[in-house]
XYZ file of C-alpha atoms in Angstrom:
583
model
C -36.165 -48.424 3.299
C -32.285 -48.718 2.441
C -30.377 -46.000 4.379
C -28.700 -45.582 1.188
C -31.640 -44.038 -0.394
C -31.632 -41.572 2.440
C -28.219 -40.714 2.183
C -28.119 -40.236 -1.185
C -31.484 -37.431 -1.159
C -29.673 -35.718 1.959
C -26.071 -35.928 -0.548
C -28.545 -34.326 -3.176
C -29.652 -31.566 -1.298
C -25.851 -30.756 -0.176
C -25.489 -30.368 -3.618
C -28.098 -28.380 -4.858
C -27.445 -25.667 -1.789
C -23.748 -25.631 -3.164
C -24.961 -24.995 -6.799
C -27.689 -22.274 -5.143
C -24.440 -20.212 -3.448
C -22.533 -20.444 -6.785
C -25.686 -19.136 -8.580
C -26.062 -16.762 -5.957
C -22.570 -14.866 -6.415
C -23.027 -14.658 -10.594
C -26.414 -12.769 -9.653
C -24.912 -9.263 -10.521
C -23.824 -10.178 -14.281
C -27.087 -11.705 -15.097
C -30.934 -11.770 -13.449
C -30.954 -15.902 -14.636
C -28.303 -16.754 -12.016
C -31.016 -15.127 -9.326
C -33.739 -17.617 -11.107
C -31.492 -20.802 -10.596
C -30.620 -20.007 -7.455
C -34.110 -20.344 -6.458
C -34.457 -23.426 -8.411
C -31.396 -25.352 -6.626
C -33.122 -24.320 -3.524
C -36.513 -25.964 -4.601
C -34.276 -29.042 -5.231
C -32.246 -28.918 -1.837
C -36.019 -28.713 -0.277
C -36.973 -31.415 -1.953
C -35.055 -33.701 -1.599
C -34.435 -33.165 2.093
C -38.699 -33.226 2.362
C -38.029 -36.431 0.579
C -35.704 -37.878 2.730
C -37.870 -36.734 5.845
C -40.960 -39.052 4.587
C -38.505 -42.392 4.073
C -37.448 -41.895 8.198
C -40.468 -40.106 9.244
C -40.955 -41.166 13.436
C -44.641 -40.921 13.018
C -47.914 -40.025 11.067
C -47.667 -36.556 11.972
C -43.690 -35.813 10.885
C -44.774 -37.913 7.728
C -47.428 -35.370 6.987
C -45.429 -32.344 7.423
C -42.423 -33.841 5.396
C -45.098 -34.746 2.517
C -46.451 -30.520 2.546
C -42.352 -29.666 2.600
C -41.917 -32.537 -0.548
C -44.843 -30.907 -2.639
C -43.854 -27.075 -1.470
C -40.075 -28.184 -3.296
C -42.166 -29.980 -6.056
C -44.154 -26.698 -6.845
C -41.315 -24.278 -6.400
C -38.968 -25.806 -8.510
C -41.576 -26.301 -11.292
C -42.076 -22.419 -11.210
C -38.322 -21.355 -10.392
C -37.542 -23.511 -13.661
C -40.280 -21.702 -15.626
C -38.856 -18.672 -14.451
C -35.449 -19.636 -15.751
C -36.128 -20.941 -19.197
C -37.568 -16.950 -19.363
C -34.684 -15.316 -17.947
C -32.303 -17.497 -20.587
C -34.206 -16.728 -23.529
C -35.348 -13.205 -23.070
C -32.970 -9.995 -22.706
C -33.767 -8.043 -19.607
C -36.897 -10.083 -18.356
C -37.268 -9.847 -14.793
C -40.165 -11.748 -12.703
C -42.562 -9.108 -12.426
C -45.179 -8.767 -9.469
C -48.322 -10.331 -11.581
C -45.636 -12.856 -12.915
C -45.052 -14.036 -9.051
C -48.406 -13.894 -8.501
C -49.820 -15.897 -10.740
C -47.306 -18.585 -9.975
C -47.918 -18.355 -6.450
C -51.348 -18.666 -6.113
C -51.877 -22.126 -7.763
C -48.926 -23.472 -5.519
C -50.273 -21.917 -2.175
C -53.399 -23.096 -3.111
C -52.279 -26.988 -3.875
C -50.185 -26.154 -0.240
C -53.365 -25.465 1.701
C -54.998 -28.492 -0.131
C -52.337 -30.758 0.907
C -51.997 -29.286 4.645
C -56.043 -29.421 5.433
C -56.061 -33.205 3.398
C -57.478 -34.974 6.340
C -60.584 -33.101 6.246
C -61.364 -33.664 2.692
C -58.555 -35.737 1.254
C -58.482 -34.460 -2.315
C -55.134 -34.571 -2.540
C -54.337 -38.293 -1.455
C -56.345 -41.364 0.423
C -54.075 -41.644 3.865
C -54.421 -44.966 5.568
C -52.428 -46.604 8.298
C -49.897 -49.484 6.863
C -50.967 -52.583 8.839
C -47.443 -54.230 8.712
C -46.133 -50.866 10.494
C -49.082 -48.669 12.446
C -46.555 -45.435 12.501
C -46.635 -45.082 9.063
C -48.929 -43.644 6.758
C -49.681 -45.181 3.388
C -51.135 -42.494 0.548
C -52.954 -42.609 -2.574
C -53.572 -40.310 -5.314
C -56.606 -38.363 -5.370
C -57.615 -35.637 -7.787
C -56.212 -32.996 -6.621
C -53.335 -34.607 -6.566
C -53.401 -35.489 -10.432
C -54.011 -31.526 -10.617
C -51.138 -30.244 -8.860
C -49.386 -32.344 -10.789
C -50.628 -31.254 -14.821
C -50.203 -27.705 -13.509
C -46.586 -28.273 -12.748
C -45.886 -30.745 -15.633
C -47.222 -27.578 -18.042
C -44.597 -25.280 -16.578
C -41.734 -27.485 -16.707
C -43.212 -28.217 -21.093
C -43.775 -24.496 -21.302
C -40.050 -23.732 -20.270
C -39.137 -26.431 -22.302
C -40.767 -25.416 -25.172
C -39.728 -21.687 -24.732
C -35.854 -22.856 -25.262
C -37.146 -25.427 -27.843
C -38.346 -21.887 -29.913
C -35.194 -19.762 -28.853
C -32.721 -22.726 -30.334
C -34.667 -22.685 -33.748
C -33.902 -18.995 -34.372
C -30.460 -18.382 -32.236
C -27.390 -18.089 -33.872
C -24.560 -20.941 -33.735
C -23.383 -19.370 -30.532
C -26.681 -19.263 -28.927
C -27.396 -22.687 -29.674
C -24.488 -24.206 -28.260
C -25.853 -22.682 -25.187
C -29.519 -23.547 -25.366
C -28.889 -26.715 -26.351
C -27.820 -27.671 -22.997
C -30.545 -25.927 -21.171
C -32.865 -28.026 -23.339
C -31.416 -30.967 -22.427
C -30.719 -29.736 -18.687
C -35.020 -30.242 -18.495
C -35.088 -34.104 -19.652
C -33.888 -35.479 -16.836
C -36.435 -34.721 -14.338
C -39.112 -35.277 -16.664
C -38.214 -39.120 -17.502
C -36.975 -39.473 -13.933
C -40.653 -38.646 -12.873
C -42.752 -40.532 -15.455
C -41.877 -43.736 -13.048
C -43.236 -42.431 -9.850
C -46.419 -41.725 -12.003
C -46.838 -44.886 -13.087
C -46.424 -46.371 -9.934
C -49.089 -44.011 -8.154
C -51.423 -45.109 -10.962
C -50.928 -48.552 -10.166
C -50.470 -48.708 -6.766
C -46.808 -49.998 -6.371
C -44.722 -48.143 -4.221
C -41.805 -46.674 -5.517
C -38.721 -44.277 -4.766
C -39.493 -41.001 -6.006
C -35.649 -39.872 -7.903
C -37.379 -36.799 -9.811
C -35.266 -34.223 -7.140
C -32.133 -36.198 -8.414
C -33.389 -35.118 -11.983
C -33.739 -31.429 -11.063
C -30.158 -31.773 -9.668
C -28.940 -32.703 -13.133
C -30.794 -29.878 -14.383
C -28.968 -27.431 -11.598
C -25.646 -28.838 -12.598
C -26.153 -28.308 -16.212
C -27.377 -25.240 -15.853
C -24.599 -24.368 -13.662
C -22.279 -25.499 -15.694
C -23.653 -23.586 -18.488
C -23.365 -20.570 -16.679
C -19.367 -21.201 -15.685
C -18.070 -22.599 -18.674
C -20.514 -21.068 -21.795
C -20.980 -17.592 -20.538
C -24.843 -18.612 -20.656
C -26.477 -15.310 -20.689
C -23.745 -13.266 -21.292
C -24.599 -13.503 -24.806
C -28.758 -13.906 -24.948
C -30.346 -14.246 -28.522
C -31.514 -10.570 -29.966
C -33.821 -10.968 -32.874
C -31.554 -10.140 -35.766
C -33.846 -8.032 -37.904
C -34.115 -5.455 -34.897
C -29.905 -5.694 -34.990
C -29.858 -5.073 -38.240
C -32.368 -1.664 -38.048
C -30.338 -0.124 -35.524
C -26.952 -0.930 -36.555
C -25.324 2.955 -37.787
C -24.349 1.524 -41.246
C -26.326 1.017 -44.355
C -26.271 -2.649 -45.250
C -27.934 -3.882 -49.029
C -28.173 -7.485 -49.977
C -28.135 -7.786 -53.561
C -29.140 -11.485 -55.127
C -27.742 -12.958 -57.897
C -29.690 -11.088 -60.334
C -28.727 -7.675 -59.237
C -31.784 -7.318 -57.708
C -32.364 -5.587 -53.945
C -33.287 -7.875 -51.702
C -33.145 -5.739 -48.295
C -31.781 -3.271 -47.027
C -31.991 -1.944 -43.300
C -33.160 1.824 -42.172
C -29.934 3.760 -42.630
C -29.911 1.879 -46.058
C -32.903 3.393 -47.058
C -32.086 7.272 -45.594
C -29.104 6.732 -47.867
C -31.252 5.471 -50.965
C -32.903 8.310 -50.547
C -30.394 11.063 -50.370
C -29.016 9.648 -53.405
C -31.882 8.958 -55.138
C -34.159 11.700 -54.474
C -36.612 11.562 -56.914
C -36.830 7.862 -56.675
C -40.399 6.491 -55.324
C -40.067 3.717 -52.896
C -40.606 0.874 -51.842
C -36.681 0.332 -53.019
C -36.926 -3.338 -52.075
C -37.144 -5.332 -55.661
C -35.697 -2.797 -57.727
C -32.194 -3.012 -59.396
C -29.598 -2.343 -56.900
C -28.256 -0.141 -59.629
C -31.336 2.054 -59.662
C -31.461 2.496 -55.975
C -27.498 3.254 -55.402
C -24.278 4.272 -57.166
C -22.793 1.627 -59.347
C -19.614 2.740 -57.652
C -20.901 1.599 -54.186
C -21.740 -2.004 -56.368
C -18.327 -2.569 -57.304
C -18.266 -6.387 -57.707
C -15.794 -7.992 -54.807
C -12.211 -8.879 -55.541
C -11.119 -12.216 -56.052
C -10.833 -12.981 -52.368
C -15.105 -12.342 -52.173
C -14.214 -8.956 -50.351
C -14.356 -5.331 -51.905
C -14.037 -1.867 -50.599
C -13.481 1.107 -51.283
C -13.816 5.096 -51.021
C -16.217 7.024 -53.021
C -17.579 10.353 -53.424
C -21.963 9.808 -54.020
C -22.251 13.921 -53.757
C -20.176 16.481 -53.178
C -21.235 16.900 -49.370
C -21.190 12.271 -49.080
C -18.199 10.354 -48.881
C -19.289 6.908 -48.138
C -16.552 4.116 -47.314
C -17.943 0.543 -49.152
C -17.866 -2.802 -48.480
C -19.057 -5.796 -50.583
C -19.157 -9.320 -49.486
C -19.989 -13.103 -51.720
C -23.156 -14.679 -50.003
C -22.803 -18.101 -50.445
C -24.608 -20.820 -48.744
C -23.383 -24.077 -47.153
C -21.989 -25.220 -50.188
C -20.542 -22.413 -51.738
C -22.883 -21.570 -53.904
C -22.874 -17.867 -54.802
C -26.726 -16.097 -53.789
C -25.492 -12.880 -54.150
C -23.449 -10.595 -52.211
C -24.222 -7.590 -49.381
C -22.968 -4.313 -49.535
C -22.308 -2.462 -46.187
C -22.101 1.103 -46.559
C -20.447 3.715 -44.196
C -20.931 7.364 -43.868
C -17.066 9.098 -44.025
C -17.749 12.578 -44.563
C -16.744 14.184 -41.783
C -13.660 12.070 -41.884
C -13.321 12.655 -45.516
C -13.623 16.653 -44.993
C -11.296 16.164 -41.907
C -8.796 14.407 -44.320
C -8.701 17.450 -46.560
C -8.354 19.750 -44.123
C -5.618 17.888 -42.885
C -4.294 17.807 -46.230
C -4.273 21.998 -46.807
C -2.636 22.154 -43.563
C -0.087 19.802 -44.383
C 0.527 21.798 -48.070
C 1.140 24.416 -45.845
C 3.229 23.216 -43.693
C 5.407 21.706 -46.024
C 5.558 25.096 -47.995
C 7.349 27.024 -44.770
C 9.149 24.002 -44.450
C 12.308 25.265 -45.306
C 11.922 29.000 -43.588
C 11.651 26.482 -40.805
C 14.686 24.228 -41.366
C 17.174 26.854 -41.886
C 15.453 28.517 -38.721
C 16.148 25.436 -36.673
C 19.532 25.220 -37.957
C 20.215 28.422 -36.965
C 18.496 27.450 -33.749
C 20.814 24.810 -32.892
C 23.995 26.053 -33.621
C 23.415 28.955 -31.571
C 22.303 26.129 -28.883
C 25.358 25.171 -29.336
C 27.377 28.229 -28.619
C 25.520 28.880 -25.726
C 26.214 25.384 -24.315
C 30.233 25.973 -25.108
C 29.590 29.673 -23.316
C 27.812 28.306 -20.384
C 30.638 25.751 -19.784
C 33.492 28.462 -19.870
C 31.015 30.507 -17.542
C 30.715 27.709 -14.936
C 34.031 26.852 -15.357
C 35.487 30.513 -14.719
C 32.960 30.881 -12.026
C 34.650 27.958 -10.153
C 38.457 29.145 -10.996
C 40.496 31.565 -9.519
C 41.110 34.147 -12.014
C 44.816 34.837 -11.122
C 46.116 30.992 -10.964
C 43.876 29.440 -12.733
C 42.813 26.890 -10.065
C 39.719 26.503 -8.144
C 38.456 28.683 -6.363
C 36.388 28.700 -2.995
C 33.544 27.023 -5.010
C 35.277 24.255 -5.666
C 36.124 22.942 -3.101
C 33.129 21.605 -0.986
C 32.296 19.129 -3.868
C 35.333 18.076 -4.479
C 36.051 17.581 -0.761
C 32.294 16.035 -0.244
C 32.945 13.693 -3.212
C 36.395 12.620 -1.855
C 35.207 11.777 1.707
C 31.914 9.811 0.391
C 34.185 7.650 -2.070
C 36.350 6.844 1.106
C 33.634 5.480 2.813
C 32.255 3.611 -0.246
C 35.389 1.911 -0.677
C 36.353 2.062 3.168
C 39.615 3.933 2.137
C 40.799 7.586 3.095
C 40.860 10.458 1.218
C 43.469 13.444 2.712
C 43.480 17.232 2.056
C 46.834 19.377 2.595
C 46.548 23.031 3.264
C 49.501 24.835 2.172
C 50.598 28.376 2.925
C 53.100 31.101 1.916
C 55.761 32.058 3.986
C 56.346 35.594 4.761
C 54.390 36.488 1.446
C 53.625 39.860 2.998
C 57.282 40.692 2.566
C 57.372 39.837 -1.023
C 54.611 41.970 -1.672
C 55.895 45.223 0.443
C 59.250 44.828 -0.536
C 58.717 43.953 -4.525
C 55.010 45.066 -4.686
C 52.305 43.169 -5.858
C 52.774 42.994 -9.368
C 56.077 40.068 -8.011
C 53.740 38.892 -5.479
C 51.277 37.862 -8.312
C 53.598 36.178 -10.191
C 55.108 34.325 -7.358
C 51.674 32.788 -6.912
C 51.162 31.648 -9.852
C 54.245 29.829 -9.683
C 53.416 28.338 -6.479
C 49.794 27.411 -8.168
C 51.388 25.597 -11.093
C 53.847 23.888 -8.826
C 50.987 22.412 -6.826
C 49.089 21.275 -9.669
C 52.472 18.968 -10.611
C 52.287 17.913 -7.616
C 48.752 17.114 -6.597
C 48.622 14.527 -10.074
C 45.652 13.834 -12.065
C 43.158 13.031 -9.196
C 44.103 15.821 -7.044
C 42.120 19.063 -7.005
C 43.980 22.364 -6.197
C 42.269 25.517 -4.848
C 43.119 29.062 -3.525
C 41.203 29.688 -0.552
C 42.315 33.246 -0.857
C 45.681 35.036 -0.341
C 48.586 33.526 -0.173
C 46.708 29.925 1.194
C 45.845 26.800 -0.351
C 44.207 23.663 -0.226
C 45.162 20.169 -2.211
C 42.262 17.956 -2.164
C 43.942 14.393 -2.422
C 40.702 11.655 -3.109
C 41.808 7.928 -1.739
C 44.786 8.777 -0.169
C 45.836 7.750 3.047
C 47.959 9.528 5.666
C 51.757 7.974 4.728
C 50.794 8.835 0.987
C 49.431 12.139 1.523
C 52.319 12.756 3.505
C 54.602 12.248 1.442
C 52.947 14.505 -1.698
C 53.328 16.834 0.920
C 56.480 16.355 1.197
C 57.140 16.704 -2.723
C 55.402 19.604 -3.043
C 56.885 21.382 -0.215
C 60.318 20.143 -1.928
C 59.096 21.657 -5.566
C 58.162 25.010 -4.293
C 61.366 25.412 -2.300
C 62.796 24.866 -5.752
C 61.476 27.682 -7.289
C 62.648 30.872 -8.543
C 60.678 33.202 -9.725
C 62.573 36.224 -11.306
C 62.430 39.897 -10.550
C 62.283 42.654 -12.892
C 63.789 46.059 -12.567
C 60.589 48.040 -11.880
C 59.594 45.303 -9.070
C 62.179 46.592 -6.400
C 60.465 48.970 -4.714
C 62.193 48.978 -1.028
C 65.947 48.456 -0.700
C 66.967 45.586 1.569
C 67.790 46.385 4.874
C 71.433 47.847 6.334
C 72.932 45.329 8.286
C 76.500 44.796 8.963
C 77.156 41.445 7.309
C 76.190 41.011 3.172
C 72.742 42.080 3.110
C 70.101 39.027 2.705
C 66.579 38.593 1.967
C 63.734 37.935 4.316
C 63.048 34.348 5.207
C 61.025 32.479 2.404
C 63.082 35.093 0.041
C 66.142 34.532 -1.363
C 68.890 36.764 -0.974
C 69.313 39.107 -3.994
C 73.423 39.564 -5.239
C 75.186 43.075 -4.288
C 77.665 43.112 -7.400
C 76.953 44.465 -10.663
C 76.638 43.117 -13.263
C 74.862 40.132 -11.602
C 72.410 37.730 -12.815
C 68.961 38.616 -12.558
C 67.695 38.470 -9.199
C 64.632 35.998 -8.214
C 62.473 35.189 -5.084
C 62.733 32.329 -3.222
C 59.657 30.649 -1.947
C 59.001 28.237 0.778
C 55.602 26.938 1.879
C 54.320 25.225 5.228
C 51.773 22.582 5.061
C 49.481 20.986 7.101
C 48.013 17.688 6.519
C 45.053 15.901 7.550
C 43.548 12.404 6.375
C 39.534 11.464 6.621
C 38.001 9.521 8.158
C 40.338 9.841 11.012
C 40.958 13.571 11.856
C 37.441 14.516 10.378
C 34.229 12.692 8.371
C 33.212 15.765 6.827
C 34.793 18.276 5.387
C 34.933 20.899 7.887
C 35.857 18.690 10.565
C 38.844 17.677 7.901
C 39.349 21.172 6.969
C 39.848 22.309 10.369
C 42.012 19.683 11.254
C 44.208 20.628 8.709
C 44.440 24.148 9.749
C 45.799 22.964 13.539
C 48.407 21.178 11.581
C 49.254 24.164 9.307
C 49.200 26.478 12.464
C 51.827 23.513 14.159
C 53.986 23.714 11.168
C 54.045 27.724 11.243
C 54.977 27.239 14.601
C 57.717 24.838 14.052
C 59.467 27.417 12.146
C 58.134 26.997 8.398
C 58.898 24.837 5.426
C 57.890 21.696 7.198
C 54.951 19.474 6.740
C 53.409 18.572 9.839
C 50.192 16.060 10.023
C 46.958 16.460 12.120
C 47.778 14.164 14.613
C 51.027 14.326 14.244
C 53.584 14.903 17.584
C 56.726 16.830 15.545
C 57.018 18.134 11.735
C 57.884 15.907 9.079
């Protein structure tokens, strides 16, 4: 025998065990996959049985390959049995009696065949004379009977999709189709190995090549037509336990059918009516509303009122057949009352609504401009919560986030951002010598003089007292230095005037010309003189981040050594953190 043969039956069963595992994973959507699993198995056992008898050693290995051949032959027949049920029958399982009485008849032609040297029923085994290893067998009864018992299963699963494709639906059919023709191949394939047994000739047996192609179409089925996600449902019990009333009405007017909730409705609206309603004019059995004839399009529907407690919501439809020919028309009918009494409920409420519609408008009006206010009040809140209420600048609030924000945007651009703190000198002595009423007045001067000086992105704030701090965002060291500068320069400038009722100490006996304090300018002796005015000068100590700090404490008290330096110095300077000398 050609090696090719045996190749190609051991290629076969390769195959069929690959079509078994894909089978095997689509088991959970559908029990059929399960079924044709089992049948690509049969195949794979069969053809490898087959396979074993062509290269069989000896009698003995040819014997045992023959029992595994006819074990595949009888399996498959069943499995495929079992899967024309499974594809044409919602929800069948193989049931124990089911397995049984497939089993039986194949364990029983399996005994037959392993005892057939005792009795040979199944097949006359002789001894080929050209090669003494090999056995040569012939058909015996029992063989013939194994084989019209699995020849009836594979036309009984035949025939069961034959019957399924007559009554399915288009979609169905596309499906079945293809399982019917997924059982022709073995069937022709094995008419010629018949034959030959009948006449003696010996022949290659290719029916497990035919079962393949019925694994593969099957398979393929399964993959790429969503076989048996869709199985045929007789329509009439579809049509019973559908929730709408459906009514075909024939040319004449005349009912034709109607399913259960059709009738329940007939009857509600025709009370007194005696049945059967089937044959009757539609008219007599429902409204003529629900009847409406369809639109020009063949479709109709609409919303009617069959009692005051039944709202139905129709639809009519042309029935027309394959080529166009008007038979009538069905009318599907829909029970909307509780959407219907929902509607008008909805509808009262909505009357009412839209009668305080206006209380509510002129409420929300109201509403919003008082939102409104509030928003402008809360503003000025936050904003005088953050201000100094004497200068008008920030206060102590202010300054961590405006220091923070200044110090992150220097390292998000990699720049600097400096700070100055700025203090009074001898303020004390303007407040004991002119009181406090002067001393108030002199800082506000000083407060307005540093906001001209600080510029737009400057932030000024009165840490309390006579001391400040100008928060100077992406400014380095020579800049910040000189704004220092300046603004030590603009409050030495200033003059803030006295009144009358402000000198409350006279200035000190001395023998030269009387002068005022340091950081207060001297007031004239003669009368009539100009109005007198304080002097003011200011130290300041500046410090730039990220050198002499990275956050704003560090830079803070930086700042403060330089202010301290500057005090020392002898006031009215402007002396940096790291600084050796005033500037």
């Amino acid at each position: 025998m050609p090696d090719g043969v045996v190749l190609t039956f051991a290629l076969a069963a390769v195959v069929a065990v690959g079509v078994a595992v894909v089978a095997w994973r689509r088991r959970a959507r559908t029990p059929a996959a399960g079924v044709l699993t089992a049948v690509s198995l049969g195949v794979a056992l069969w053809s490898l049985a087959s396979a074993g008898r062509l290269v069989a050693p000896s009698a003995d290995a040819f014997l045992v390959a023959r029992g595994l051949q006819f074990a595949g032959v009888y399996g498959t027949a069943a499995a495929l049995w079992c899967l024309a049920r499974a594809g044409t029958r919602p929800g069948w399982r193989v049931s124990r009696r089911t397995l049984a009485a497939l089993a039986l008849p194949a364990v029983a032609l399996l005994a037959l065949w392993a005892t057939n040297g005792l009795h040979e029923v199944m097949a006359a085994d002789t001894i080929d004379p050209a090669h003494p290893d090999t056995l040569v067998d012939r058909p015996r009864a029992g063989f013939w009977l194994g084989l019209a018992w699995a020849y009836g299963l594979m036309v009984a699963a035949t025939g069961s999709l034959l019957r399924s494709w007559r009554r399915a639906g288009w979609y169905e059919r596309r499906q079945l189709r293809t399982l019917v023709v997924s059982t022709m191949p073995p069937v022709v394939v094995s008419l010629v190995p018949v034959v030959a047994s009948a006449t003696g000739r010996p022949v290659v047996d290719w029916t497990p090549l035919g079962f393949l192609v019925t694994a593969l179409l099957c398979t393929w089925a399964l993959t790429r037509q969503g076989w048996t996600s869709i199985l045929p449902v007789a329509r009439a019990q579809v049509l019973e336990e559908i929730a709408d009333a459906v009514a075909v009405v024939d040319r004449a007017g005349v009912l034709v059918d109607l399913n259960r909730e059709a009738t329940r409705l007939a009857r509600m609206v025709r009370p007194g009516l005696a049945e059967p309603f089937v044959g009757r004019p539609a008219t007599d059995v429902l409204s003529g509303d629900v009847l409406e004839p369809p639109g020009p399009d063949g479709e109709g529907r609409l919303t009617v009122a069959l009692a005051p407690d039944l709202h139905v919501d129709a639809r009519t439809s042309v029935l027309a057949d394959a080529r166009g020919r008007d038979l009538g028309r069905v009318v599907v009918v829909r029970d909307v009352t509780a959407t219907e009494l929902r509607r008008a409920r909805l509808e009262d409420a909505t009357a009412r609504l839209r009668a305080q519609g206006e209380v509510l408008l002129a409420a929300n009006a109201r509403l919003t401009d008082q939102l409104a206010v509030n928003a402008v009040l809360r503003e000025r809140l936050a904003e005088d919560a953050a201000r100094d209420p004497l200068t008008g600048v920030h206060n102590r609030r202010g300054l961590e986030p405006a220091l923070a924000a200044a110090l992150a945007e220097a390292r998000g651009l990699r720049s600097a951002a400096s700070v100055l703190l700025v203090d009074l000198d001898h303020f004390k002595e303007v407040n004991d010598r002119h009181g406090h009423e002067a001393g108030d007045r002199v800082l506000r001067a000083v407060s307005a003089a540093l906001v001209d000086a600080a510029g737009g992105p400057g932030t000024v704030v009165r840490l309390g007292g006579e001391e400040f701090v100008v928060v100077l965002p992406a400014t380095d060291r020579r800049a910040a230095l000189r704004r220092a500068e300046d603004l030590r320069a603009a409050c030495a400038r200033l003059r803030v005037p006295l009144r009358r009722e402000d000198v409350v100490s006279p200035a000190p006996t001395v023998p030269t010309a009387p002068v005022a304090p340091v950081g207060v300018a001297p007031v004239a002796r003669s009368t009539p003189a100009p109005a007198p005015t304080i002097g003011v000068t200011v130290s300041v100590g500046v410090a730039t981040g990220p050198g002499d700090g990275e956050t704003p404490d560090a830079l803070l008290a930086a700042a403060d050594a330089a202010l301290y330096a500057a005090k020392a110095a002898g006031r009215d300077v402007v002396v940096a953190a790291s600084a050796a000398s005033p500037r």
